Amino acid sequence: MPPTPHHAAIALGLLLGVPTAAAAAPAGPAPPAERRWEKQPTPAQYQAALPPEVVKTGGRAIVRCHVDDVGLLSACATVTETPSGSGYGQAIASLAPQFKMNPAAMKTEAPDGTVLIGSSTFRHDTDPTWVRKPTRQELIVVWPKAAWSKGVGGRATINCLVTMQGALHDCVPMSETPSGEGFGLAAVALTPQFLMKPATLGGHSVTSLVNIPVVFNADGLRGGGRGGDKVASSAMDWPEAPSYADVAAAYPKRAREAHLGGRATLTCKFNNTGRLADCQVIAEEPKGRGFGFAAQALAQRFRAYPKTSDGHGLLGVDVEIPFVFDPAMLSDAKPAIGTPQWMALPTGAQTGQAFDAVIKAGAPTVRVTMTCTVQPVGRLSACSVTREDPPGKGVGAAALSLTPLFKVSTWTVEGLPTVGGAINIPLRYEGAPPPPATP
């Protein structure tokens, strides 16, 4: 049976343990832990369900399913999948009839009648390891406010991708105890504080997966700190953020000459114009190479909208911003960006209208991949079609007509710029089934 994802645990900033490096994982998914299940798919069934793209490149999918009274699963929906648009989530959802949950596990693993199933095919021969983990004070800052006021502690497990630079992104709360207190989202809010040495395969850094149990120990809870502080996401809708050219210009001189990569994390507050103030370096790797100073210089280029979409002001709100300095930024080639958040997407009606002619011509499902350059504010330009299916039916032209409706974050959760970089957009659209034939 393929191995489960790497685990690393923290409790109020204390590293509890990291497993030793495992053998290279086969190109097959990692099924859920057996203690949850009376029945689950076999490795052969997992393998047969995998999309070819996932087998070739590796990936991760998480789906949420309904659990009935006897533990059977139904109505599964994709929460996240990598690569996006690969169909990995749909493949795992198709295996739902093969699962039956252990009734004893339902009380803790599916208290609201739903359960998350994770699967991964990433390969590596050395595990990611900790470089920096949160301190007690940093845990207290994100502690759910209601739980803090009641003196309640808890724990959560989050499932994250670890980039080739060692940053965590696309984190999903897989479980939390007690349920409904918000410890899952609080654990996700900590991820800008995490730095890891990336996993490797054949001596090269690769993307990998980790499950991170985070313990919010309530012992001495009222000894200091405020709890429940407002912390904004670094992947918010920044109207201004550093571009790839800005990061390359700020790259520390000696690190540039040595072709050395590095990372830094800042904690800042917003002023009344949406600019950043009081920025402090809270993590830097490697130390003493100037990456912290470079990050502070780049912080001056950020500007947020002073008020969020729901009308709340940002004045005084904290934000923790990771920065990744990758030597690839110094080349003349157009860099690929990290994992941006979508700020705007075409609606279902707009997508249907664009592909209507293709669907009417007899193509029930269309797939297309575009490559675009990210402009300031997160808009796209210079888009080209790199794949279309079916070919020669106008699928690419229909997809290109949608590009003005896309908008991405200008800074990613792992600490990379997007402006000036290239982004791949996979689209998949299924038309309505044809009407039944009439006599």
PDB file of C-alpha atoms in Angstrom, residues 126-129 131 162-167 196-200 204-208 263:
ATOM      1  CA  THR A 126      13.965  12.476   1.457  1.00  0.00           C
ATOM      2  CA  ASP A 127      11.206  14.075   3.534  1.00  0.00           C
ATOM      3  CA  PRO A 128      10.784  17.801   4.143  1.00  0.00           C
ATOM      4  CA  THR A 129      12.163  18.849   7.522  1.00  0.00           C
ATOM      5  CA  VAL A 131      13.752  24.986   9.417  1.00  0.00           C
ATOM      6  CA  VAL A 162       5.540  22.113   0.413  1.00  0.00           C
ATOM      7  CA  THR A 163       7.081  24.003  -2.500  1.00  0.00           C
ATOM      8  CA  MET A 164      10.537  23.421  -3.947  1.00  0.00           C
ATOM      9  CA  GLN A 165      11.596  26.484  -1.915  1.00  0.00           C
ATOM     10  CA  GLY A 166      10.274  24.983   1.344  1.00  0.00           C
ATOM     11  CA  ALA A 167       7.219  27.240   1.752  1.00  0.00           C
ATOM     12  CA  MET A 196      10.877  23.819   5.765  1.00  0.00           C
ATOM     13  CA  LYS A 197      13.766  22.252   3.931  1.00  0.00           C
ATOM     14  CA  PRO A 198      12.046  20.846   0.832  1.00  0.00           C
ATOM     15  CA  ALA A 199      11.778  17.175  -0.017  1.00  0.00           C
ATOM     16  CA  THR A 200      14.162  15.840  -2.632  1.00  0.00           C
ATOM     17  CA  HIS A 204      16.766  17.732  -6.536  1.00  0.00           C
ATOM     18  CA  SER A 205      14.122  19.686  -4.616  1.00  0.00           C
ATOM     19  CA  VAL A 206      10.561  18.582  -5.389  1.00  0.00           C
ATOM     20  CA  THR A 207       7.034  19.448  -4.345  1.00  0.00           C
ATOM     21  CA  SER A 208       5.775  17.265  -1.504  1.00  0.00           C
ATOM     22  CA  ARG A 263      13.586  33.215   2.282  1.00  0.00           C
TER      23      ARG A 263
END
